[in-house]
Short mmCIF file of C-alpha atoms in Angstrom, two decimals:
data_model
loop_
_atom_site.label_atom_id
_atom_site.label_comp_id
_atom_site.label_asym_id
_atom_site.label_seq_id
_atom_site.Cartn_x
_atom_site.Cartn_y
_atom_site.Cartn_z
CA LYS A 101 0.00 0.00 0.00
CA GLN A 102 1.45 3.33 -1.06
CA GLU A 103 2.11 5.85 1.70
CA VAL A 104 3.25 9.43 1.18
CA THR A 105 4.97 11.45 3.89
CA GLN A 106 5.78 15.14 3.83
CA ILE A 107 8.31 16.77 6.08
CA PRO A 108 8.18 19.23 7.72
CA ALA A 109 4.48 19.55 8.55
CA ALA A 110 4.91 23.30 8.93
CA LEU A 111 7.60 25.78 7.97
CA SER A 112 7.98 29.48 8.66
CA VAL A 113 10.62 31.50 6.80
CA PRO A 114 11.45 35.17 6.20
CA GLU A 115 10.75 36.67 2.81
CA GLY A 116 13.47 36.14 0.24
CA GLU A 117 14.72 32.84 1.60
CA ASN A 118 15.20 29.79 -0.61
CA LEU A 119 13.51 26.70 0.79
CA VAL A 120 13.04 22.99 0.19
CA LEU A 121 9.97 20.90 0.90
CA ASN A 122 10.33 17.14 1.11
CA CYS A 123 8.11 14.28 0.03
CA SER A 124 8.78 10.55 0.38
CA PHE A 125 6.79 7.57 -0.82
CA THR A 126 7.04 3.90 0.04
CA ASP A 127 6.37 2.22 -3.32
CA SER A 128 8.71 3.33 -6.10
CA ALA A 129 6.46 1.88 -8.84
CA ILE A 130 4.84 5.17 -9.75
CA TYR A 131 3.73 6.73 -13.03
CA ASN A 132 4.08 10.32 -11.94
CA LEU A 133 4.25 12.71 -9.03
CA GLN A 134 2.41 16.01 -8.69
CA TRP A 135 2.98 18.98 -6.44
CA PHE A 136 -0.06 21.06 -5.54
CA ARG A 137 -0.71 24.25 -3.66
CA GLN A 138 -3.81 24.65 -1.46
CA ASP A 139 -4.88 27.98 -0.03
CA PRO A 140 -7.13 28.01 3.07
CA GLY A 141 -10.69 27.09 2.18
CA LYS A 142 -9.80 26.73 -1.48
CA GLY A 143 -9.16 24.00 -3.99
CA LEU A 144 -5.88 22.57 -5.23
CA THR A 145 -3.71 24.27 -7.82
CA SER A 146 -1.38 21.98 -9.74
CA LEU A 147 2.16 23.34 -9.66
CA LEU A 148 4.31 20.70 -11.31
CA LEU A 149 3.94 17.17 -12.62
CA ILE A 150 6.98 14.91 -12.98
CA GLN A 151 6.77 11.74 -15.04
CA SER A 152 8.47 8.66 -13.63
CA SER A 153 11.10 8.86 -16.37
CA GLN A 154 11.98 12.47 -15.53
CA ARG A 155 14.35 13.78 -12.87
CA GLU A 156 13.04 17.31 -12.50
CA GLN A 157 10.61 19.95 -13.67
CA THR A 158 10.83 23.71 -13.42
CA SER A 159 8.24 26.46 -13.49
CA GLY A 160 9.32 29.99 -12.64
CA ARG A 161 10.73 30.04 -9.11
CA LEU A 162 9.72 26.42 -8.53
CA ASN A 163 11.82 23.36 -9.19
CA ALA A 164 10.73 19.83 -8.39
CA SER A 165 13.02 16.83 -8.44
CA LEU A 166 12.25 13.13 -8.38
CA ASP A 167 14.42 10.22 -7.29
CA LYS A 168 12.14 7.29 -7.91
CA SER A 169 14.55 4.62 -6.73
CA SER A 170 14.88 6.17 -3.30
CA GLY A 171 11.21 7.21 -3.13
CA ARG A 172 11.87 10.92 -2.72
CA SER A 173 10.88 14.21 -4.25
CA THR A 174 11.74 17.77 -3.32
CA LEU A 175 10.09 21.05 -4.16
CA TYR A 176 12.52 23.96 -4.22
CA ILE A 177 11.12 27.47 -3.96
CA ALA A 178 13.52 30.28 -4.77
CA ALA A 179 13.32 33.77 -3.33
CA SER A 180 10.16 33.09 -1.34
CA GLN A 181 7.43 35.73 -1.16
CA PRO A 182 4.51 36.24 1.27
CA GLY A 183 2.18 35.20 -1.56
CA ASP A 184 3.79 31.76 -1.47
CA SER A 185 2.18 31.13 1.93
CA ALA A 186 -0.07 28.09 1.52
CA THR A 187 -0.14 24.35 2.12
CA TYR A 188 1.90 22.36 -0.38
CA LEU A 189 0.76 18.85 -1.18
CA CYS A 190 2.63 16.03 -2.83
CA ALA A 191 0.74 13.22 -4.58
CA VAL A 192 1.85 10.11 -6.45
CA ARG A 193 0.04 8.00 -9.00
CA GLY A 194 0.78 4.30 -9.18
CA GLY A 195 -0.77 1.62 -11.34
CA SER A 196 -4.31 2.82 -10.77
CA GLU A 197 -5.56 6.26 -11.68
CA LYS A 198 -5.95 7.47 -8.12
CA LEU A 199 -3.59 9.93 -6.52
CA VAL A 200 -2.19 9.15 -3.07
CA PHE A 201 -1.56 12.35 -1.12
CA GLY A 202 0.69 13.35 1.72
CA LYS A 203 -0.72 15.49 4.52
CA GLY A 204 1.08 18.54 3.26
CA THR A 205 3.54 21.16 4.45
CA LYS A 206 2.05 24.41 5.67
CA LEU A 207 4.36 27.22 4.56
CA THR A 208 4.33 30.72 6.01
CA VAL A 209 6.53 33.37 4.44
CA ASN A 210 6.89 36.38 6.71
CA PRO A 211 7.35 39.87 5.23
CA ASN B 289 -11.87 28.08 -20.67
CA ALA B 290 -13.45 27.29 -17.33
CA GLY B 291 -11.78 24.91 -14.93
CA VAL B 292 -13.42 22.17 -12.94
CA MET B 293 -16.64 23.45 -11.43
CA GLN B 294 -18.26 22.20 -8.27
CA ASN B 295 -21.49 23.19 -6.63
CA PRO B 296 -22.58 23.98 -4.13
CA ARG B 297 -19.43 25.39 -2.56
CA HIS B 298 -20.91 25.03 0.91
CA LEU B 299 -23.63 22.63 1.97
CA VAL B 300 -25.24 22.25 5.38
CA ARG B 301 -27.33 19.22 6.18
CA ARG B 302 -28.91 17.79 9.29
CA ARG B 303 -28.23 14.23 10.32
CA GLY B 304 -30.29 11.80 8.25
CA GLN B 305 -30.71 14.08 5.24
CA GLU B 306 -29.26 13.50 1.79
CA ALA B 307 -26.37 15.44 0.28
CA ARG B 308 -25.83 15.81 -3.47
CA LEU B 309 -22.55 17.22 -4.70
CA ARG B 310 -22.08 18.15 -8.35
CA CYS B 311 -18.97 18.31 -10.49
CA SER B 312 -18.56 19.54 -14.06
CA PRO B 313 -15.18 18.54 -15.51
CA MET B 314 -13.01 20.76 -17.64
CA LYS B 315 -13.96 21.01 -21.29
CA GLY B 316 -12.63 18.02 -23.19
CA HIS B 317 -12.13 15.92 -20.05
CA SER B 318 -14.03 12.67 -19.75
CA HIS B 319 -12.43 11.27 -16.58
CA VAL B 320 -13.63 12.36 -13.14
CA TYR B 321 -12.27 11.60 -9.68
CA TRP B 322 -13.71 12.34 -6.24
CA TYR B 323 -11.54 12.87 -3.16
CA ARG B 324 -12.44 13.64 0.45
CA GLN B 325 -10.44 15.76 2.87
CA LEU B 326 -11.36 15.22 6.50
CA PRO B 327 -10.28 17.81 9.09
CA GLU B 328 -6.56 17.49 9.81
CA GLU B 329 -6.26 14.65 7.29
CA GLY B 330 -4.85 14.39 3.81
CA LEU B 331 -6.96 13.99 0.72
CA LYS B 332 -8.24 10.44 0.22
CA PHE B 333 -9.37 8.96 -3.07
CA MET B 334 -12.99 7.89 -3.23
CA VAL B 335 -14.02 6.99 -6.78
CA TYR B 336 -12.94 7.25 -10.43
CA LEU B 337 -15.52 7.49 -13.20
CA GLN B 338 -15.69 7.81 -16.93
CA LYS B 339 -18.87 8.69 -18.77
CA GLU B 340 -21.55 6.22 -17.65
CA ASN B 341 -19.01 3.93 -15.98
CA ILE B 342 -17.54 3.52 -12.52
CA ILE B 343 -13.94 2.44 -13.04
CA ASP B 344 -12.61 2.30 -9.47
CA GLU B 345 -14.68 2.77 -6.32
CA SER B 346 -12.18 1.25 -3.93
CA GLY B 347 -12.18 4.35 -1.73
CA MET B 348 -15.93 4.67 -1.35
CA PRO B 349 -17.56 3.73 1.95
CA LYS B 350 -19.64 0.61 1.44
CA GLU B 351 -22.89 2.16 2.57
CA ARG B 352 -24.72 5.44 1.96
CA PHE B 353 -22.29 6.74 -0.68
CA SER B 354 -22.80 6.52 -4.44
CA ALA B 355 -21.46 8.29 -7.52
CA GLU B 356 -22.46 8.64 -11.12
CA PHE B 357 -21.26 10.38 -14.26
CA PRO B 358 -24.08 10.29 -16.79
CA LYS B 359 -23.75 10.71 -20.52
CA GLU B 360 -25.13 14.22 -20.21
CA GLY B 361 -24.64 16.51 -17.25
CA PRO B 362 -22.32 16.69 -14.28
CA SER B 363 -20.94 13.96 -12.09
CA ILE B 364 -22.89 13.52 -8.86
CA LEU B 365 -21.62 12.30 -5.50
CA ARG B 366 -24.58 11.33 -3.35
CA ILE B 367 -24.49 10.74 0.38
CA GLN B 368 -27.63 9.32 1.93
CA GLN B 369 -28.57 9.66 5.60
CA VAL B 370 -25.61 11.87 6.41
CA VAL B 371 -23.86 11.61 9.79
CA ARG B 372 -21.57 14.09 11.51
CA GLY B 373 -18.51 12.10 10.43
CA ASP B 374 -19.34 12.93 6.80
CA SER B 375 -18.44 16.58 7.44
CA ALA B 376 -15.48 17.23 5.17
CA ALA B 377 -14.34 18.96 2.01
CA TYR B 378 -15.16 16.96 -1.10
CA PHE B 379 -13.00 17.65 -4.14
CA CYS B 380 -13.59 16.67 -7.71
CA ALA B 381 -10.80 16.39 -10.27
CA SER B 382 -10.83 15.73 -13.98
CA SER B 383 -8.34 14.62 -16.58
CA ARG B 384 -8.29 14.38 -20.36
CA THR B 385 -6.91 10.87 -20.45
CA GLY B 386 -7.03 8.03 -18.02
CA GLY B 387 -4.08 5.90 -18.89
CA GLY B 388 -0.39 6.05 -19.53
CA GLY B 389 2.17 8.15 -17.80
CA TYR B 390 0.84 11.59 -18.51
CA ASN B 391 -2.39 12.02 -16.63
CA GLU B 392 -2.56 15.39 -14.94
CA GLN B 393 -5.56 15.83 -12.70
CA PHE B 394 -7.07 19.29 -12.33
CA PHE B 395 -9.05 20.01 -9.19
CA GLY B 396 -12.18 21.98 -8.51
CA PRO B 397 -12.68 24.38 -5.58
CA GLY B 398 -14.40 21.73 -3.48
CA THR B 399 -17.70 21.43 -1.66
CA ARG B 400 -17.55 21.87 2.09
CA LEU B 401 -20.19 19.71 3.71
CA THR B 402 -21.23 20.41 7.28
CA VAL B 403 -23.55 17.99 9.04
CA LEU B 404 -25.35 19.39 12.05
#
């Protein structure tokens, strides 16, 4: 049974800092991994999707890496801004179509 | 170019009533997924549907919950005889394809169900 863990559960940083969010999964047989952002009381916004054959994806100040063999992914956020404050969710898709989610990392970027 | 639409956004029901949650997928998407987010918990998969077919309902509670995605109209998640433990945010997602490696799911804003 796939399990996804995100560390830390919460993170508070000053504006401008570079930061890394971690995601680990127990079953390396995945098709892809997605990073999402969730604002309080809102839905999920897809940030990046990494195929199992890829090592990383970049979008603006975001960079996500995937090491499938070790069951790890990281989301790197450069030059953080207060508008980046949200909960970041990692989800993996295995043989079925369903996504298995971690509980998220709640990020606060202080001005 | 609307995204995934869900309604209502907020729903209040008393114990024993029925709740109907609606989801319209993105244009061109024929695969729909329902997830539930309980307070302080991660999102959990409930059911995966294509038009007129339930493909995977392994995450659905055995009783009181049902889902459909008819040929015409939105997907419906139906909860009969709601209990307080059903209070949660219910999210719908859709994708263009259902197989292969590239299958990005796009999420709606969710329906927040409160059972009194």
